[in-house]
XYZ file of C-alpha atoms in Angstrom:
654
model
C 6.957 131.733 184.871
C 8.280 132.861 188.110
C 10.343 135.708 187.643
C 13.677 135.963 189.755
C 14.172 132.250 190.435
C 17.116 130.583 189.931
C 20.411 131.764 188.160
C 19.948 132.767 184.559
C 22.749 131.492 182.156
C 24.436 134.546 180.972
C 25.579 134.257 177.652
C 29.314 135.101 177.272
C 31.669 134.563 174.604
C 33.039 130.814 174.334
C 36.639 130.386 174.657
C 37.197 128.868 171.206
C 39.299 129.151 168.277
C 36.739 129.069 165.456
C 39.354 128.076 162.845
C 42.065 126.179 164.609
C 41.529 122.679 165.690
C 42.561 122.046 169.229
C 40.533 119.728 171.831
C 38.924 121.492 175.014
C 40.911 121.140 178.354
C 39.517 119.354 180.732
C 39.572 117.333 184.324
C 40.751 113.598 183.704
C 37.972 111.140 184.986
C 38.633 107.882 185.612
C 36.021 105.182 184.591
C 37.348 101.578 185.974
C 40.264 100.926 183.639
C 39.499 104.031 181.465
C 40.313 107.656 181.616
C 38.255 110.206 179.743
C 39.252 113.868 179.463
C 42.514 115.551 179.942
C 44.863 114.436 177.216
C 43.148 111.054 176.601
C 41.653 109.852 173.427
C 37.935 110.390 172.564
C 36.229 107.203 174.082
C 33.723 104.994 172.020
C 30.302 104.097 174.026
C 27.254 102.091 173.254
C 24.178 100.793 175.023
C 22.533 97.140 175.307
C 19.554 96.885 173.884
C 18.801 93.700 176.153
C 16.290 93.388 178.814
C 19.261 93.629 181.960
C 17.199 90.778 183.701
C 18.200 88.650 180.840
C 21.712 88.068 182.149
C 22.399 85.294 179.319
C 21.319 87.600 177.035
C 23.062 90.624 178.122
C 26.741 89.105 178.453
C 26.328 87.718 175.103
C 25.820 91.146 173.508
C 28.306 92.774 175.663
C 30.911 90.307 174.295
C 29.782 91.502 170.657
C 29.595 95.080 171.540
C 33.737 94.432 173.137
C 34.663 92.856 169.780
C 32.611 95.479 167.667
C 35.302 98.220 169.082
C 33.148 99.114 172.397
C 35.117 101.024 175.255
C 32.260 101.548 177.774
C 28.870 99.764 177.504
C 25.651 101.417 179.564
C 22.630 99.025 180.338
C 19.577 100.348 181.599
C 18.504 99.820 184.957
C 15.176 100.666 186.120
C 15.248 99.365 189.562
C 17.013 97.244 192.296
C 16.218 93.852 190.629
C 18.180 95.133 187.364
C 20.945 96.448 189.889
C 21.327 92.797 191.131
C 21.257 91.440 187.621
C 23.895 93.903 186.556
C 25.919 92.946 189.331
C 25.988 89.359 187.752
C 26.585 90.318 184.093
C 29.526 92.392 185.666
C 30.891 89.275 187.538
C 30.364 87.085 184.722
C 32.137 89.460 182.391
C 35.065 89.905 184.734
C 35.312 85.940 185.160
C 35.460 85.723 180.847
C 38.330 88.224 181.405
C 36.819 91.386 179.969
C 37.856 94.939 181.755
C 35.491 96.817 179.985
C 33.938 99.362 181.965
C 29.849 99.061 182.669
C 27.569 101.567 183.094
C 24.201 101.817 184.737
C 21.413 103.807 183.230
C 19.280 105.384 185.849
C 15.863 106.682 185.632
C 13.299 107.952 188.353
C 15.276 105.581 191.206
C 17.774 107.007 193.197
C 17.599 104.133 195.392
C 18.586 101.860 192.376
C 21.622 104.582 191.482
C 23.049 104.168 195.362
C 23.215 100.494 194.913
C 24.356 100.754 191.275
C 27.282 102.628 192.374
C 28.507 100.156 194.593
C 28.434 97.267 191.392
C 29.746 98.971 188.461
C 32.342 101.392 187.337
C 29.713 104.352 186.226
C 26.207 105.375 186.582
C 24.440 107.431 184.858
C 21.350 109.799 186.278
C 18.863 112.062 184.410
C 18.492 115.442 186.370
C 14.859 115.665 184.933
C 13.528 112.614 186.444
C 16.255 111.997 189.621
C 14.693 114.532 191.824
C 12.199 116.391 190.709
C 8.819 115.529 189.698
C 8.379 113.863 186.620
C 7.536 116.316 183.547
C 4.342 116.787 183.006
C 2.832 117.792 179.295
C 1.822 121.180 181.403
C 3.574 122.491 183.937
C 2.129 124.838 186.477
C 3.671 128.036 188.198
C 6.480 127.964 190.735
C 6.600 130.544 193.324
C 10.137 131.507 194.829
C 9.641 129.160 197.840
C 8.732 126.002 195.534
C 11.673 126.617 193.225
C 13.766 126.865 196.253
C 12.645 123.761 197.764
C 13.240 122.357 194.682
C 16.688 123.152 194.499
C 16.962 121.791 198.335
C 15.495 118.263 197.041
C 18.159 118.238 194.374
C 20.653 118.639 196.613
C 19.121 116.306 199.514
C 19.091 113.247 196.643
C 22.574 114.136 195.038
C 24.428 114.225 198.174
C 24.407 110.870 199.331
C 24.623 109.397 196.148
C 27.861 111.408 195.142
C 29.318 110.314 198.645
C 28.310 106.721 197.462
C 30.456 107.225 194.219
C 33.319 108.664 196.092
C 33.526 106.052 198.291
C 33.393 103.112 195.415
C 35.695 105.178 193.001
C 32.485 105.177 190.886
C 32.316 107.878 188.338
C 28.838 109.617 187.114
C 27.262 110.737 184.150
C 25.091 113.730 184.554
C 22.974 113.203 181.498
C 20.624 115.836 180.396
C 17.915 115.165 177.880
C 15.684 117.691 176.166
C 12.923 115.692 176.116
C 12.906 114.956 179.823
C 13.658 118.250 181.853
C 11.892 118.558 184.924
C 8.396 120.410 185.451
C 10.574 123.004 187.786
C 12.687 123.719 185.017
C 10.429 123.713 182.612
C 8.130 126.155 184.551
C 11.075 128.685 184.654
C 13.047 128.431 181.604
C 10.437 126.463 179.319
C 11.710 123.851 176.773
C 14.951 125.229 176.411
C 18.818 124.996 175.833
C 19.165 127.651 178.891
C 16.922 125.073 180.943
C 18.983 122.152 179.935
C 22.086 124.220 181.293
C 20.716 125.086 184.231
C 19.363 121.320 184.868
C 22.993 120.219 184.745
C 24.434 122.973 186.820
C 22.617 122.689 189.848
C 23.998 118.880 189.837
C 27.489 120.317 189.147
C 27.239 122.617 191.902
C 26.172 120.266 194.399
C 28.973 118.013 193.590
C 31.851 120.314 193.620
C 30.891 121.223 197.054
C 31.217 117.814 198.357
C 34.473 117.424 196.657
C 33.284 114.697 193.967
C 34.489 115.364 190.692
C 34.673 112.142 188.918
C 31.583 113.685 186.752
C 30.872 113.336 182.689
C 28.102 115.459 181.588
C 26.035 115.194 178.340
C 23.307 117.411 176.881
C 21.487 115.850 174.188
C 18.532 116.209 172.006
C 17.098 115.251 168.570
C 17.479 118.622 167.097
C 21.088 119.441 166.328
C 20.851 122.978 166.241
C 19.535 123.023 170.082
C 22.315 120.159 170.834
C 25.333 122.545 169.578
C 24.150 125.542 171.255
C 23.179 123.774 174.895
C 26.515 122.298 174.909
C 28.459 125.263 173.928
C 25.906 127.466 176.445
C 27.118 124.598 178.984
C 30.692 124.650 178.312
C 30.472 128.738 178.730
C 28.673 128.365 182.391
C 31.278 125.903 183.385
C 34.013 128.141 182.429
C 32.341 131.208 184.175
C 32.512 128.964 187.415
C 36.179 127.340 186.970
C 34.498 123.817 186.108
C 36.271 121.576 183.252
C 34.336 118.291 183.657
C 34.555 116.100 180.203
C 31.804 115.681 177.649
C 29.687 113.228 176.554
C 28.230 113.973 172.755
C 25.419 112.279 171.292
C 22.238 112.785 169.217
C 19.238 111.474 170.656
C 16.605 109.755 168.740
C 18.725 109.879 165.310
C 16.900 107.012 163.599
C 18.456 104.590 161.170
C 20.160 104.154 157.962
C 21.424 107.179 156.113
C 19.347 109.604 158.091
C 21.129 108.246 161.323
C 24.408 108.543 160.066
C 24.220 111.593 158.576
C 22.298 113.151 161.607
C 24.960 111.824 164.259
C 27.631 113.081 161.984
C 26.218 116.388 161.670
C 25.345 117.122 165.592
C 28.266 115.191 167.006
C 30.881 116.318 163.958
C 30.104 119.825 164.823
C 31.065 120.029 168.704
C 34.089 117.456 167.982
C 34.753 120.150 165.440
C 34.910 122.901 168.047
C 37.217 120.817 170.063
C 34.337 119.588 172.455
C 33.625 115.924 173.534
C 35.486 113.595 175.426
C 33.340 110.399 174.734
C 30.826 110.034 171.990
C 27.823 107.715 171.378
C 25.897 107.168 168.121
C 22.729 106.116 168.870
C 20.998 104.286 166.072
C 17.630 102.307 165.441
C 19.666 99.447 164.648
C 21.382 96.728 166.524
C 23.818 98.753 169.072
C 27.133 96.879 167.187
C 26.542 98.972 163.890
C 26.727 102.114 166.138
C 30.448 101.457 167.127
C 32.151 101.875 163.576
C 30.262 105.073 162.634
C 31.424 106.452 166.037
C 34.922 105.380 165.594
C 34.869 106.987 161.932
C 33.759 110.033 163.298
C 36.274 110.922 165.912
C 39.023 109.603 163.218
C 37.937 112.195 160.638
C 37.827 115.125 163.262
C 40.967 114.002 164.800
C 42.957 113.848 161.440
C 42.790 117.582 161.830
C 45.438 117.775 164.711
C 48.598 119.431 163.615
C 46.869 121.246 160.711
C 48.919 124.382 159.050
C 47.616 127.455 160.552
C 44.608 129.463 159.232
C 44.870 133.284 159.955
C 41.411 134.197 160.329
C 39.538 137.119 162.308
C 36.243 136.256 163.969
C 33.501 138.460 163.497
C 32.340 140.254 166.709
C 28.443 140.175 165.438
C 28.952 136.081 165.152
C 27.430 134.230 168.237
C 27.816 130.332 168.477
C 24.618 130.527 170.426
C 22.550 131.903 167.841
C 20.233 130.131 165.710
C 20.204 132.927 163.033
C 21.365 132.326 159.419
C 23.805 134.875 158.075
C 22.214 137.414 155.812
C 22.893 137.007 152.359
C 21.669 138.727 149.239
C 19.176 137.333 146.839
C 20.299 135.779 143.428
C 17.796 134.134 141.410
C 16.867 131.131 143.866
C 19.881 131.716 145.854
C 20.469 133.537 148.939
C 17.926 135.890 150.706
C 14.823 133.966 152.282
C 15.553 130.859 150.011
C 16.175 127.678 151.109
C 19.730 126.545 150.813
C 20.119 124.991 147.366
C 21.973 121.613 146.095
C 24.395 121.517 143.892
C 24.834 118.421 142.102
C 28.865 117.856 140.566
C 28.672 115.583 137.228
C 31.872 117.026 136.230
C 33.420 114.152 136.245
C 30.731 111.692 135.590
C 28.526 110.423 132.845
C 25.819 109.752 134.538
C 22.855 111.978 134.137
C 20.035 110.355 136.016
C 18.053 111.890 138.824
C 17.143 110.398 142.340
C 13.242 109.729 142.133
C 12.790 111.792 145.248
C 15.825 114.181 145.607
C 16.617 116.656 142.755
C 19.433 118.641 142.967
C 18.294 122.438 141.951
C 21.543 122.954 139.699
C 23.680 120.659 138.020
C 27.206 121.143 137.332
C 28.833 119.794 134.138
C 32.281 121.344 133.880
C 33.215 122.489 130.010
C 30.483 121.336 127.971
C 26.722 120.285 128.605
C 26.617 116.577 127.562
C 23.616 115.460 124.984
C 21.906 113.388 128.003
C 21.534 116.256 130.063
C 18.153 115.954 131.872
C 15.103 118.565 130.448
C 14.228 121.214 132.973
C 17.312 121.246 134.916
C 19.129 124.492 135.773
C 22.683 123.711 134.299
C 26.478 124.973 135.325
C 28.851 125.318 133.279
C 32.835 126.162 132.617
C 33.086 130.074 131.627
C 34.620 128.871 128.625
C 32.067 126.448 127.460
C 29.171 128.926 128.191
C 31.006 131.392 126.159
C 30.904 128.775 123.218
C 27.388 128.234 123.895
C 26.307 132.138 124.146
C 28.518 132.658 120.585
C 26.046 130.044 118.940
C 23.042 131.807 120.529
C 21.494 128.395 120.934
C 22.563 124.933 122.589
C 23.235 121.599 121.014
C 20.141 119.464 119.757
C 19.131 117.442 122.605
C 19.025 113.783 122.611
C 15.047 114.267 122.946
C 15.263 115.758 119.537
C 14.295 119.331 120.644
C 16.750 122.063 119.568
C 16.415 124.397 123.097
C 17.027 127.504 121.111
C 17.572 129.362 124.521
C 19.526 132.141 125.499
C 22.285 131.570 128.184
C 20.212 131.992 131.752
C 17.200 132.701 130.170
C 14.604 130.272 128.771
C 12.027 127.957 130.092
C 13.353 124.970 129.890
C 16.797 124.956 130.868
C 18.497 127.583 132.186
C 22.569 127.691 131.781
C 24.872 129.687 134.275
C 28.730 130.086 133.530
C 31.052 128.858 136.567
C 34.161 131.449 136.608
C 37.701 130.962 138.166
C 38.781 133.885 140.409
C 41.403 135.032 137.816
C 38.428 135.851 135.676
C 36.925 139.179 137.626
C 36.733 141.223 134.592
C 34.974 138.270 132.632
C 32.331 138.113 135.712
C 31.896 141.869 135.580
C 31.097 142.311 131.922
C 28.957 138.544 131.987
C 25.070 139.206 131.502
C 24.194 135.813 132.798
C 21.394 135.853 135.807
C 23.786 134.077 137.975
C 27.502 133.880 137.869
C 28.855 131.156 139.918
C 32.304 132.170 140.854
C 34.740 129.653 142.484
C 36.830 130.931 145.622
C 39.216 129.275 148.435
C 39.931 131.411 151.681
C 43.632 132.010 150.783
C 42.348 133.963 147.769
C 40.095 136.330 149.749
C 41.922 139.753 149.393
C 40.319 143.280 150.396
C 40.043 144.024 146.139
C 38.132 140.714 145.801
C 35.825 141.627 149.220
C 35.201 145.015 147.390
C 34.168 143.205 144.088
C 32.009 140.721 145.845
C 29.911 143.686 147.474
C 29.571 145.566 144.425
C 29.205 143.344 141.778
C 25.385 141.868 141.530
C 24.419 138.510 140.455
C 27.425 137.001 141.888
C 26.926 133.519 143.756
C 30.467 132.133 145.465
C 31.285 128.543 145.363
C 33.397 128.419 148.207
C 36.352 125.467 147.895
C 38.806 124.275 150.077
C 41.771 121.514 150.170
C 42.836 122.415 153.461
C 43.581 119.651 156.230
C 40.997 121.581 158.142
C 38.686 122.652 155.731
C 35.737 123.231 158.400
C 37.944 125.858 160.027
C 39.280 127.632 156.435
C 35.891 128.073 155.660
C 34.612 129.141 158.550
C 37.673 131.953 158.364
C 36.014 132.790 154.953
C 32.456 133.323 156.156
C 34.089 135.657 159.102
C 35.698 137.845 156.709
C 32.462 138.320 154.639
C 30.772 139.075 157.960
C 33.224 141.796 158.767
C 33.230 143.344 155.724
C 29.333 143.646 155.658
C 29.327 141.499 152.436
C 26.448 139.677 151.929
C 27.075 137.763 149.192
C 25.539 134.181 148.902
C 27.668 131.184 149.153
C 27.522 127.643 147.943
C 29.641 125.330 150.285
C 31.759 123.314 148.304
C 34.074 119.748 149.106
C 35.603 117.103 147.532
C 35.929 113.522 148.395
C 37.291 110.294 146.984
C 35.099 107.719 148.782
C 34.309 104.052 147.967
C 31.879 103.539 150.782
C 28.538 105.238 151.128
C 28.964 105.447 154.869
C 32.221 107.234 154.924
C 31.204 109.863 152.771
C 27.715 110.137 154.671
C 30.150 110.858 157.892
C 32.610 113.234 156.322
C 29.767 115.222 154.523
C 27.823 115.300 157.568
C 30.641 116.715 159.474
C 32.161 119.260 157.121
C 28.901 120.790 155.794
C 26.667 120.458 159.125
C 29.582 122.049 160.751
C 28.939 125.120 158.765
C 25.229 125.000 158.368
C 24.683 124.848 162.054
C 26.865 128.277 162.631
C 24.363 129.293 159.810
C 26.401 129.652 157.060
C 25.848 128.606 153.722
C 23.425 129.259 150.990
C 23.594 125.809 149.652
C 25.960 122.744 149.442
C 27.947 121.153 146.289
C 29.247 117.648 147.313
C 31.790 116.260 144.982
C 33.438 112.454 144.937
C 35.945 110.648 142.895
C 34.797 107.110 144.512
C 32.334 104.811 143.351
C 29.372 106.036 145.255
C 26.655 106.730 142.922
C 25.888 110.732 141.896
C 22.275 110.185 142.396
C 22.875 108.775 146.317
C 25.173 111.680 146.651
C 22.184 113.858 145.585
C 20.369 112.349 148.641
C 23.008 112.941 151.444
C 22.920 116.397 150.339
C 19.309 116.528 151.188
C 19.817 114.568 154.253
C 22.552 116.851 155.126
C 20.740 119.855 154.766
C 17.624 118.201 156.846
C 19.643 117.110 159.523
C 21.143 120.801 160.141
C 17.565 122.222 160.276
C 17.933 124.345 157.174
C 15.771 122.156 154.549
C 13.120 119.668 154.929
C 12.961 117.292 151.954
C 11.608 114.159 153.673
C 9.801 112.415 156.453
C 11.724 113.030 159.405
C 11.822 109.977 162.094
C 12.922 110.832 165.830
C 13.706 107.354 166.573
C 15.492 105.946 169.760
C 17.597 103.365 169.574
C 15.802 100.972 171.870
C 16.866 99.567 175.237
C 16.304 97.038 177.844
C 13.231 99.469 178.530
C 11.860 98.555 175.353
C 9.045 96.135 175.113
C 8.420 95.625 171.698
C 10.164 95.534 168.486
C 11.442 98.802 168.083
C 13.116 98.235 164.945
C 10.947 96.248 162.911
C 7.836 98.814 163.977
C 10.207 101.694 162.716
C 10.223 99.544 159.550
C 6.732 99.430 159.402
C 6.154 103.205 159.921
C 8.906 104.202 156.981
C 7.210 101.790 154.586
C 3.903 103.534 154.803
C 4.754 107.225 155.733
C 7.718 108.111 154.041
C 5.741 110.408 151.548
C 4.780 112.317 154.149
C 7.972 114.573 153.825
C 6.391 117.485 155.349
C 5.865 115.617 158.543
C 7.975 114.688 161.605
C 7.221 111.401 162.944
C 8.506 110.195 166.499
C 8.742 106.578 167.389
C 10.045 105.767 170.825
C 10.821 102.595 172.808
C 9.334 103.975 176.343
C 7.767 106.793 178.009
C 11.393 108.099 179.423
C 12.266 110.758 176.595
C 9.863 109.739 174.422
C 6.930 112.512 174.948
C 9.289 115.289 175.552
C 11.552 114.506 172.414
C 8.697 114.306 170.221
C 7.768 117.694 171.291
C 9.978 118.633 168.297
C 7.454 115.963 166.248
C 4.287 116.590 164.579
C 2.752 112.553 165.668
C 4.634 110.182 168.206
C 4.373 106.620 168.617
C 5.455 105.402 172.213
C 5.488 102.052 173.653
C 3.887 101.934 177.286
C 4.048 98.348 178.479
C 4.658 94.941 177.229
C 2.875 94.843 173.497
C 1.168 98.511 174.315
C 1.572 101.794 172.196
C 0.722 105.210 172.986
C 0.009 107.815 170.156
C 0.541 111.691 170.229
C -0.262 115.013 168.726
C 2.841 116.625 169.288
C 2.855 117.131 172.953
C -0.560 115.432 173.564
C -1.270 112.113 174.503
C -4.103 110.878 171.790
C -4.810 107.411 172.141
C -3.425 105.572 175.049
C -2.051 101.623 175.522
C -3.614 100.364 172.375
C -2.304 96.915 171.367
C 0.791 97.148 169.188
C -0.924 95.058 166.643
C -2.642 97.542 164.460
C -0.871 100.363 166.302
C 0.758 101.664 162.805
C -2.653 101.298 161.244
C -4.317 103.995 164.111
C -1.280 106.251 163.843
C -2.282 106.653 160.024
C -5.909 107.035 161.021
C -4.601 109.767 163.363
C -2.937 111.801 160.954
C -5.604 111.690 158.372
C -8.226 112.842 161.135
C -5.842 115.913 161.781
C -6.033 116.427 158.013
C -2.577 115.922 157.408
C -2.358 112.875 155.398
C -1.815 112.855 151.650
C -2.188 110.112 149.197
C 1.125 108.457 147.700
C 1.602 108.915 144.148
């Protein structure tokens, strides 16, 4: 890297109340008949996956998206031909009585951006490929002079574009993608959130200089941890320079199904919980209509915190919203310390003791008594009074398999049994000889006396619960109190729900647990639900949340884009085939990208990648390295499997 080139992002404390929910104050941006920012509600948007040259198909899909709840629709616009198609699409929608704003998605073509600004209400540009050279796999060194020339090139391209937008009343989204930072930014900052921030700030400074402020900003990546850090860094950078532009939130390449919903809820939900975000898009590798109800549920769930009872938390000065470090905790058996966060399955209200075939919890909580059908070999948590009964007998009831375990509580090879105490039973906790003593606490119950007890008593693991309207804020306050007291007790985050629909608990759980996990808090999670969602599915969601927050990998991770008009093959069908044949490779991240715009860059976080290069043509990557180029789509999945085998990463399915 070339030292001394460009302004370095200085980390300073973000202006945010960690505990009490309020939306960040921004300027108001007009997008057609829609307003973003200011006091206006969070806007739901999506993107078509039709070819923009297909006017009839694009209009029809726009109509379906409007009916599904879209408030803004974006269409890919590669060049001037697509701009003319966009003009016709826009005209036909208006003839049909639709007033929804339309956004053009531009990459690599400033001329197309300038033309699109005269046609539609909003234009999205990507700083990584708008003025700078396209990113390469190995960016070279940039001298001070070369870097300065690059900044001048940004200004030369951006100024006329912003002037056209200002003249026509067209809004702009400056959309930074982690996967498409320019060579120049990469050479100086590396593949970092700081680089993403500077890539954006260069354009914002130019816009402010020419008096153009109808701007919305996005900072997107498939990595939720990096995404939240980048957005928080950007907010601090804008605050420092007196800028208050609205934010667009989204997790790129989130995938589909359960994983896509959970990952989106974790990343977007964490930032919404911070009071950040004025418009969102949930990017699923499904039909775009499926994105909209997920986005609406996310917004509604976080917005329901408005007007909550104030939480009297005290922020710890050692906590940084930009850090990726996890809170330091003591080790209690397999919880805390250097151990991966655990999953506790709450079976206290259900008779079902079956286990998921793949996602088996680390502990099962059963309430007062152990059922006869408790699965062999599992760690059991039982309420203290029930534990005392077992301890007094010196053995456990005969199991349905005919085996009398004869195990002392907390000891034994077949079943480990541990007590759960209420906060009123500290004396019993102190005298208990179990290897792990779980203690249920909420933030209002925390006192100086209790903090001292937690610091001085070995073997305690807190199960942190809440019934506050802003449970995330209240649980954050608990963790900050522990940090202020220098207390390293391990903490399991517990949340209770009453959901009948799987998608609803995926979203709510992703927001609640994900926000805290991305903060670096939590040594495990425990999800309770009084609805009809299967208990084994809840266990699967818990593991999905941990993976989405980048703290425990338990399944193959798919970094998969939603597809758009640039995608020249059936992305959804291909992803389904990849999952069918690769889902047993739980140690790998697999990228599936519709085109090269963000593909190679976003897949830097993947072990292997599958990228569309042209109509019916696929290229395969090993991390950042292009391995096979322009192979026929037919047989490309098999070629990917062969590549994984050649690299020694393949294991046969059981």
